[in-house]
């Protein structure tokens, strides 16, 4: 029988027999929790062989626990393995404290014509510099459909870099998650332009620093954002008068299915 999804957990390095079993089972999705707790080098040896040797591997997930156990050397090895292995379509490295250096190594793995469709680097302390490097990678990869950078340290500058990349004519971007960053009006305005030019279906800007100008720009963009289905603007911007204009635009939209404009409440926090 084929086992398409495999989850490894704990600090014990799998034996070579496990890798062979995964190969014969045509594993498509590999998740490894707690990577690097004890024997990072041996675990990276195994993971590198898995990335390069599993013909059917399409999804790689290495969730962290708020600690960068992978390290710079480990990320360099993963980046190089991903450059050699061209079939991976989705990668999830959330909550690994990778910072901008880790974002740069992920960006390097996204070569021209890469089949990578989705990247999750949420909760990694990525700043505008990391966002710029990822934006450059997005421009190289016309297959990219989803970017999740929620709960990072991205401001208008980083959002503008991302929006400019998404606006490229060949962009396939559908999902953009910048929840819990520090994006304000300037970033929101350019993201609104991106909504008109790219096939974006979901935009999450909840808990940023967007004011009336940014909200109104998004409202003005909606009539031309023909693919937009879900938009999240709750939290800090919920009280703004621009929300009335946005509500009217949403009501008139033929594609919109869901909107979140909830008010911030005590105890709200990144998730």
mmCIF file of C-alpha atoms in Angstrom:
data_model
loop_
_atom_site.group_PDB
_atom_site.id
_atom_site.type_symbol
_atom_site.label_atom_id
_atom_site.label_comp_id
_atom_site.label_asym_id
_atom_site.label_seq_id
_atom_site.Cartn_x
_atom_site.Cartn_y
_atom_site.Cartn_z
ATOM 1 C CA UNK A 1 0.000 0.000 0.000
ATOM 2 C CA UNK A 2 1.059 3.609 -0.574
ATOM 3 C CA UNK A 3 1.447 5.888 2.460
ATOM 4 C CA UNK A 4 1.258 9.359 0.997
ATOM 5 C CA UNK A 5 1.756 11.291 4.266
ATOM 6 C CA UNK A 6 4.473 10.576 6.855
ATOM 7 C CA UNK A 7 5.041 12.447 10.121
ATOM 8 C CA UNK A 8 8.297 12.029 12.042
ATOM 9 C CA UNK A 9 8.366 13.293 15.603
ATOM 10 C CA UNK A 10 10.938 13.346 18.361
ATOM 11 C CA UNK A 11 14.689 13.458 18.341
ATOM 12 C CA UNK A 12 15.628 9.963 17.235
ATOM 13 C CA UNK A 13 17.090 9.786 13.763
ATOM 14 C CA UNK A 14 15.144 7.391 11.494
ATOM 15 C CA UNK A 15 17.059 4.396 10.201
ATOM 16 C CA UNK A 16 18.019 4.016 6.512
ATOM 17 C CA UNK A 17 15.294 1.367 6.282
ATOM 18 C CA UNK A 18 12.708 4.078 6.949
ATOM 19 C CA UNK A 19 13.942 6.104 3.984
ATOM 20 C CA UNK A 20 13.760 3.076 1.712
ATOM 21 C CA UNK A 21 10.256 2.305 2.980
ATOM 22 C CA UNK A 22 9.214 5.921 2.284
ATOM 23 C CA UNK A 23 10.627 5.626 -1.225
ATOM 24 C CA UNK A 24 8.714 2.436 -2.016
ATOM 25 C CA UNK A 25 5.507 3.894 -0.548
ATOM 26 C CA UNK A 26 5.658 6.915 -2.867
ATOM 27 C CA UNK A 27 5.498 9.395 0.034
ATOM 28 C CA UNK A 28 4.221 12.792 -1.103
ATOM 29 C CA UNK A 29 4.128 14.732 2.184
ATOM 30 C CA UNK A 30 6.748 14.694 4.947
ATOM 31 C CA UNK A 31 6.399 16.465 8.295
ATOM 32 C CA UNK A 32 9.175 16.448 10.887
ATOM 33 C CA UNK A 33 8.380 18.003 14.257
ATOM 34 C CA UNK A 34 11.123 18.711 16.822
ATOM 35 C CA UNK A 35 13.879 18.579 14.231
ATOM 36 C CA UNK A 36 17.275 19.196 15.807
ATOM 37 C CA UNK A 37 16.407 18.636 19.444
ATOM 38 C CA UNK A 38 19.428 16.387 19.978
ATOM 39 C CA UNK A 39 21.249 15.166 16.860
ATOM 40 C CA UNK A 40 20.752 17.843 14.211
ATOM 41 C CA UNK A 41 23.569 16.694 11.925
ATOM 42 C CA UNK A 42 22.287 13.123 11.618
ATOM 43 C CA UNK A 43 18.708 14.317 11.200
ATOM 44 C CA UNK A 44 19.745 16.765 8.476
ATOM 45 C CA UNK A 45 21.640 13.956 6.734
ATOM 46 C CA UNK A 46 18.415 11.944 6.655
ATOM 47 C CA UNK A 47 16.274 14.913 5.609
ATOM 48 C CA UNK A 48 18.655 15.864 2.810
ATOM 49 C CA UNK A 49 18.496 12.311 1.466
ATOM 50 C CA UNK A 50 14.706 12.387 1.724
ATOM 51 C CA UNK A 51 14.396 15.689 -0.166
ATOM 52 C CA UNK A 52 16.714 14.541 -2.932
ATOM 53 C CA UNK A 53 15.710 10.876 -3.019
ATOM 54 C CA UNK A 54 11.929 10.744 -2.651
ATOM 55 C CA UNK A 55 10.701 11.046 -6.203
ATOM 56 C CA UNK A 56 7.098 11.789 -5.272
ATOM 57 C CA UNK A 57 7.745 14.241 -2.402
ATOM 58 C CA UNK A 58 5.678 17.378 -2.929
ATOM 59 C CA UNK A 59 5.137 18.814 0.584
ATOM 60 C CA UNK A 60 7.801 19.420 3.240
ATOM 61 C CA UNK A 61 6.828 20.677 6.687
ATOM 62 C CA UNK A 62 9.265 21.401 9.511
ATOM 63 C CA UNK A 63 7.256 23.217 12.187
ATOM 64 C CA UNK A 64 9.296 24.782 14.970
ATOM 65 C CA UNK A 65 8.473 25.491 18.583
ATOM 66 C CA UNK A 66 9.726 29.056 18.685
ATOM 67 C CA UNK A 67 13.364 27.944 18.733
ATOM 68 C CA UNK A 68 15.785 27.980 15.810
ATOM 69 C CA UNK A 69 17.145 24.469 16.090
ATOM 70 C CA UNK A 70 17.809 24.270 12.357
ATOM 71 C CA UNK A 71 20.476 26.987 12.445
ATOM 72 C CA UNK A 72 22.180 28.741 9.557
ATOM 73 C CA UNK A 73 24.207 25.689 8.536
ATOM 74 C CA UNK A 74 21.097 23.534 8.579
ATOM 75 C CA UNK A 75 19.156 26.020 6.479
ATOM 76 C CA UNK A 76 21.997 26.170 3.977
ATOM 77 C CA UNK A 77 21.836 22.402 3.611
ATOM 78 C CA UNK A 78 18.062 22.423 3.216
ATOM 79 C CA UNK A 79 18.270 25.270 0.700
ATOM 80 C CA UNK A 80 20.855 23.427 -1.381
ATOM 81 C CA UNK A 81 18.842 20.195 -1.256
ATOM 82 C CA UNK A 82 15.722 22.041 -2.419
ATOM 83 C CA UNK A 83 17.634 23.619 -5.294
ATOM 84 C CA UNK A 84 18.690 20.152 -6.422
ATOM 85 C CA UNK A 85 15.253 18.647 -5.840
ATOM 86 C CA UNK A 86 12.857 20.470 -8.117
ATOM 87 C CA UNK A 87 9.537 18.711 -7.442
ATOM 88 C CA UNK A 88 8.587 20.169 -4.023
ATOM 89 C CA UNK A 89 5.478 22.333 -4.307
ATOM 90 C CA UNK A 90 4.815 23.392 -0.694
ATOM 91 C CA UNK A 91 7.182 24.155 2.188
ATOM 92 C CA UNK A 92 6.215 25.024 5.761
ATOM 93 C CA UNK A 93 8.912 26.330 8.136
ATOM 94 C CA UNK A 94 6.712 28.272 10.533
ATOM 95 C CA UNK A 95 7.862 29.278 14.022
ATOM 96 C CA UNK A 96 11.538 28.433 13.577
ATOM 97 C CA UNK A 97 12.960 31.891 14.417
ATOM 98 C CA UNK A 98 14.734 31.905 11.050
ATOM 99 C CA UNK A 99 14.872 35.712 10.766
ATOM 100 C CA UNK A 100 16.058 37.408 7.557
ATOM 101 C CA UNK A 101 19.009 35.090 7.047
ATOM 102 C CA UNK A 102 16.707 32.095 6.962
ATOM 103 C CA UNK A 103 14.334 33.917 4.614
ATOM 104 C CA UNK A 104 17.270 34.585 2.306
ATOM 105 C CA UNK A 105 18.172 30.887 2.190
ATOM 106 C CA UNK A 106 14.570 29.940 1.444
ATOM 107 C CA UNK A 107 14.529 32.560 -1.318
ATOM 108 C CA UNK A 108 17.698 31.072 -2.803
ATOM 109 C CA UNK A 109 15.963 27.699 -3.023
ATOM 110 C CA UNK A 110 13.261 29.220 -5.232
ATOM 111 C CA UNK A 111 15.000 29.081 -8.579
ATOM 112 C CA UNK A 112 13.676 30.347 -11.904
ATOM 113 C CA UNK A 113 10.810 28.152 -13.031
ATOM 114 C CA UNK A 114 10.560 26.485 -9.618
ATOM 115 C CA UNK A 115 7.391 24.380 -9.145
ATOM 116 C CA UNK A 116 7.054 25.732 -5.588
ATOM 117 C CA UNK A 117 3.492 26.951 -5.097
ATOM 118 C CA UNK A 118 3.227 27.726 -1.373
ATOM 119 C CA UNK A 119 5.618 28.995 1.312
ATOM 120 C CA UNK A 120 4.792 29.357 5.002
ATOM 121 C CA UNK A 121 7.361 31.382 6.951
ATOM 122 C CA UNK A 122 5.030 32.708 9.610
ATOM 123 C CA UNK A 123 6.315 33.516 13.107
ATOM 124 C CA UNK A 124 9.966 33.784 12.054
ATOM 125 C CA UNK A 125 10.936 37.376 12.971
ATOM 126 C CA UNK A 126 11.313 38.292 9.307
ATOM 127 C CA UNK A 127 11.739 42.016 8.617
ATOM 128 C CA UNK A 128 11.415 44.132 5.487
ATOM 129 C CA UNK A 129 14.791 42.869 4.261
ATOM 130 C CA UNK A 130 13.605 39.268 4.337
ATOM 131 C CA UNK A 131 10.341 40.282 2.665
ATOM 132 C CA UNK A 132 12.315 41.966 -0.125
ATOM 133 C CA UNK A 133 14.371 38.816 -0.732
ATOM 134 C CA UNK A 134 11.231 36.676 -0.805
ATOM 135 C CA UNK A 135 9.603 39.160 -3.197
ATOM 136 C CA UNK A 136 12.533 38.719 -5.568
ATOM 137 C CA UNK A 137 12.042 34.953 -5.352
ATOM 138 C CA UNK A 138 8.327 35.326 -6.113
ATOM 139 C CA UNK A 139 9.219 37.184 -9.295
ATOM 140 C CA UNK A 140 11.424 34.275 -10.347
ATOM 141 C CA UNK A 141 8.683 31.725 -9.693
ATOM 142 C CA UNK A 142 5.502 32.224 -11.726
ATOM 143 C CA UNK A 143 4.000 29.124 -10.088
ATOM 144 C CA UNK A 144 3.865 30.691 -6.612
ATOM 145 C CA UNK A 145 0.258 30.837 -5.392
ATOM 146 C CA UNK A 146 0.477 31.237 -1.602
ATOM 147 C CA UNK A 147 2.738 33.224 0.710
ATOM 148 C CA UNK A 148 2.162 33.149 4.471
ATOM 149 C CA UNK A 149 4.211 35.677 6.434
ATOM 150 C CA UNK A 150 1.888 36.305 9.344
ATOM 151 C CA UNK A 151 3.278 37.328 12.720
ATOM 152 C CA UNK A 152 6.576 38.750 11.489
ATOM 153 C CA UNK A 153 8.098 42.259 11.582
ATOM 154 C CA UNK A 154 7.092 43.499 8.133
ATOM 155 C CA UNK A 155 6.205 47.160 7.643
ATOM 156 C CA UNK A 156 5.074 49.176 4.622
ATOM 157 C CA UNK A 157 8.459 48.781 2.960
ATOM 158 C CA UNK A 158 8.288 44.979 2.983
ATOM 159 C CA UNK A 159 4.634 44.976 1.942
ATOM 160 C CA UNK A 160 5.465 47.220 -1.017
ATOM 161 C CA UNK A 161 8.221 44.869 -2.181
ATOM 162 C CA UNK A 162 5.799 41.938 -1.991
ATOM 163 C CA UNK A 163 3.022 43.833 -3.766
ATOM 164 C CA UNK A 164 5.333 44.861 -6.597
ATOM 165 C CA UNK A 165 6.340 41.233 -7.097
ATOM 166 C CA UNK A 166 2.741 40.037 -7.002
ATOM 167 C CA UNK A 167 1.714 42.629 -9.589
ATOM 168 C CA UNK A 168 3.978 41.183 -12.254
ATOM 169 C CA UNK A 169 2.038 40.134 -15.335
ATOM 170 C CA UNK A 170 2.855 36.437 -14.985
ATOM 171 C CA UNK A 171 1.972 36.243 -11.276
ATOM 172 C CA UNK A 172 -0.238 33.360 -10.147
ATOM 173 C CA UNK A 173 -0.535 34.549 -6.523
ATOM 174 C CA UNK A 174 -3.867 33.625 -4.906
ATOM 175 C CA UNK A 175 -3.349 33.760 -1.116
ATOM 176 C CA UNK A 176 -1.445 36.487 0.764
ATOM 177 C CA UNK A 177 -1.285 36.361 4.569
ATOM 178 C CA UNK A 178 0.327 39.314 6.344
ATOM 179 C CA UNK A 179 -1.705 39.093 9.550
ATOM 180 C CA UNK A 180 -0.012 40.527 12.657
ATOM 181 C CA UNK A 181 2.657 42.689 11.025
ATOM 182 C CA UNK A 182 3.094 46.490 10.954
ATOM 183 C CA UNK A 183 1.699 47.287 7.518
ATOM 184 C CA UNK A 184 0.124 50.757 7.297
ATOM 185 C CA UNK A 185 -1.544 52.824 4.561
ATOM 186 C CA UNK A 186 1.321 52.915 2.043
ATOM 187 C CA UNK A 187 1.642 49.135 2.049
ATOM 188 C CA UNK A 188 -2.122 48.642 1.934
ATOM 189 C CA UNK A 189 -2.433 50.937 -1.083
ATOM 190 C CA UNK A 190 0.032 48.947 -3.149
ATOM 191 C CA UNK A 191 -1.442 45.637 -2.010
ATOM 192 C CA UNK A 192 -4.776 46.992 -3.224
ATOM 193 C CA UNK A 193 -3.206 47.580 -6.641
ATOM 194 C CA UNK A 194 -1.902 44.010 -6.546
ATOM 195 C CA UNK A 195 -5.445 42.783 -5.902
ATOM 196 C CA UNK A 196 -6.474 44.285 -9.244
ATOM 197 C CA UNK A 197 -3.613 42.842 -11.266
ATOM 198 C CA UNK A 198 -3.081 39.366 -9.765
ATOM 199 C CA UNK A 199 -5.584 36.512 -9.357
ATOM 200 C CA UNK A 200 -5.690 36.978 -5.560
ATOM 201 C CA UNK A 201 -8.520 35.109 -3.855
ATOM 202 C CA UNK A 202 -7.579 35.732 -0.205
ATOM 203 C CA UNK A 203 -5.851 38.666 1.493
ATOM 204 C CA UNK A 204 -5.305 38.698 5.261
ATOM 205 C CA UNK A 205 -4.248 42.040 6.752
ATOM 206 C CA UNK A 206 -5.805 41.583 10.174
ATOM 207 C CA UNK A 207 -4.046 43.342 13.067
ATOM 208 C CA UNK A 208 -1.822 45.687 11.137
ATOM 209 C CA UNK A 209 -1.678 49.498 11.276
ATOM 210 C CA UNK A 210 -3.899 50.349 8.325
ATOM 211 C CA UNK A 211 -5.850 53.609 8.435
ATOM 212 C CA UNK A 212 -8.687 55.088 6.401
ATOM 213 C CA UNK A 213 -6.538 55.726 3.324
ATOM 214 C CA UNK A 214 -5.508 52.089 3.131
ATOM 215 C CA UNK A 215 -9.018 50.779 3.736
ATOM 216 C CA UNK A 216 -10.471 53.103 1.101
ATOM 217 C CA UNK A 217 -7.789 52.022 -1.407
ATOM 218 C CA UNK A 218 -8.800 48.403 -0.857
ATOM 219 C CA UNK A 219 -12.460 49.346 -1.296
ATOM 220 C CA UNK A 220 -11.667 51.172 -4.541
ATOM 221 C CA UNK A 221 -9.750 48.139 -5.817
ATOM 222 C CA UNK A 222 -12.492 45.585 -5.199
ATOM 223 C CA UNK A 223 -14.532 46.283 -8.373
ATOM 224 C CA UNK A 224 -11.464 45.290 -10.427
ATOM 225 C CA UNK A 225 -10.364 42.461 -8.112
ATOM 226 C CA UNK A 226 -12.438 39.905 -9.949
ATOM 227 C CA UNK A 227 -10.967 36.851 -8.209
ATOM 228 C CA UNK A 228 -11.125 38.124 -4.619
ATOM 229 C CA UNK A 229 -13.252 35.899 -2.399
ATOM 230 C CA UNK A 230 -12.043 36.390 1.177
ATOM 231 C CA UNK A 231 -10.602 39.473 2.851
ATOM 232 C CA UNK A 232 -9.547 39.892 6.471
ATOM 233 C CA UNK A 233 -9.207 43.395 7.925
ATOM 234 C CA UNK A 234 -10.324 42.896 11.510
ATOM 235 C CA UNK A 235 -8.607 44.107 14.638
ATOM 236 C CA UNK A 236 -7.042 47.525 14.651
ATOM 237 C CA UNK A 237 -8.814 48.910 11.573
ATOM 238 C CA UNK A 238 -12.352 47.802 12.447
ATOM 239 C CA UNK A 239 -13.482 51.173 13.855
ATOM 240 C CA UNK A 240 -12.451 53.275 10.882
ATOM 241 C CA UNK A 241 -14.954 55.219 8.783
ATOM 242 C CA UNK A 242 -13.373 53.721 5.648
ATOM 243 C CA UNK A 243 -15.011 50.442 6.604
ATOM 244 C CA UNK A 244 -18.396 51.816 5.435
ATOM 245 C CA UNK A 245 -16.973 52.333 1.954
ATOM 246 C CA UNK A 246 -15.423 48.868 2.064
ATOM 247 C CA UNK A 247 -18.747 47.331 3.131
ATOM 248 C CA UNK A 248 -20.464 48.908 0.115
ATOM 249 C CA UNK A 249 -17.775 47.644 -2.233
ATOM 250 C CA UNK A 250 -18.041 44.134 -0.801
ATOM 251 C CA UNK A 251 -21.823 44.180 -1.184
ATOM 252 C CA UNK A 252 -21.463 45.112 -4.853
ATOM 253 C CA UNK A 253 -18.784 42.492 -5.549
ATOM 254 C CA UNK A 254 -19.796 39.371 -7.460
ATOM 255 C CA UNK A 255 -16.847 37.285 -6.268
ATOM 256 C CA UNK A 256 -16.654 38.029 -2.531
ATOM 257 C CA UNK A 257 -17.679 35.180 -0.218
ATOM 258 C CA UNK A 258 -16.351 36.203 3.210
ATOM 259 C CA UNK A 259 -15.098 39.297 5.027
ATOM 260 C CA UNK A 260 -13.668 39.657 8.532
ATOM 261 C CA UNK A 261 -13.942 43.129 10.050
ATOM 262 C CA UNK A 262 -14.175 42.133 13.725
ATOM 263 C CA UNK A 263 -13.212 44.522 16.489
ATOM 264 C CA UNK A 264 -10.105 43.853 18.568
ATOM 265 C CA UNK A 265 -10.885 42.445 22.006
ATOM 266 C CA UNK A 266 -8.853 42.084 25.167
ATOM 267 C CA UNK A 267 -6.711 38.985 25.028
ATOM 268 C CA UNK A 268 -6.419 38.900 21.235
ATOM 269 C CA UNK A 269 -3.023 37.680 20.185
ATOM 270 C CA UNK A 270 -1.200 36.255 17.199
ATOM 271 C CA UNK A 271 -2.144 32.742 16.176
#
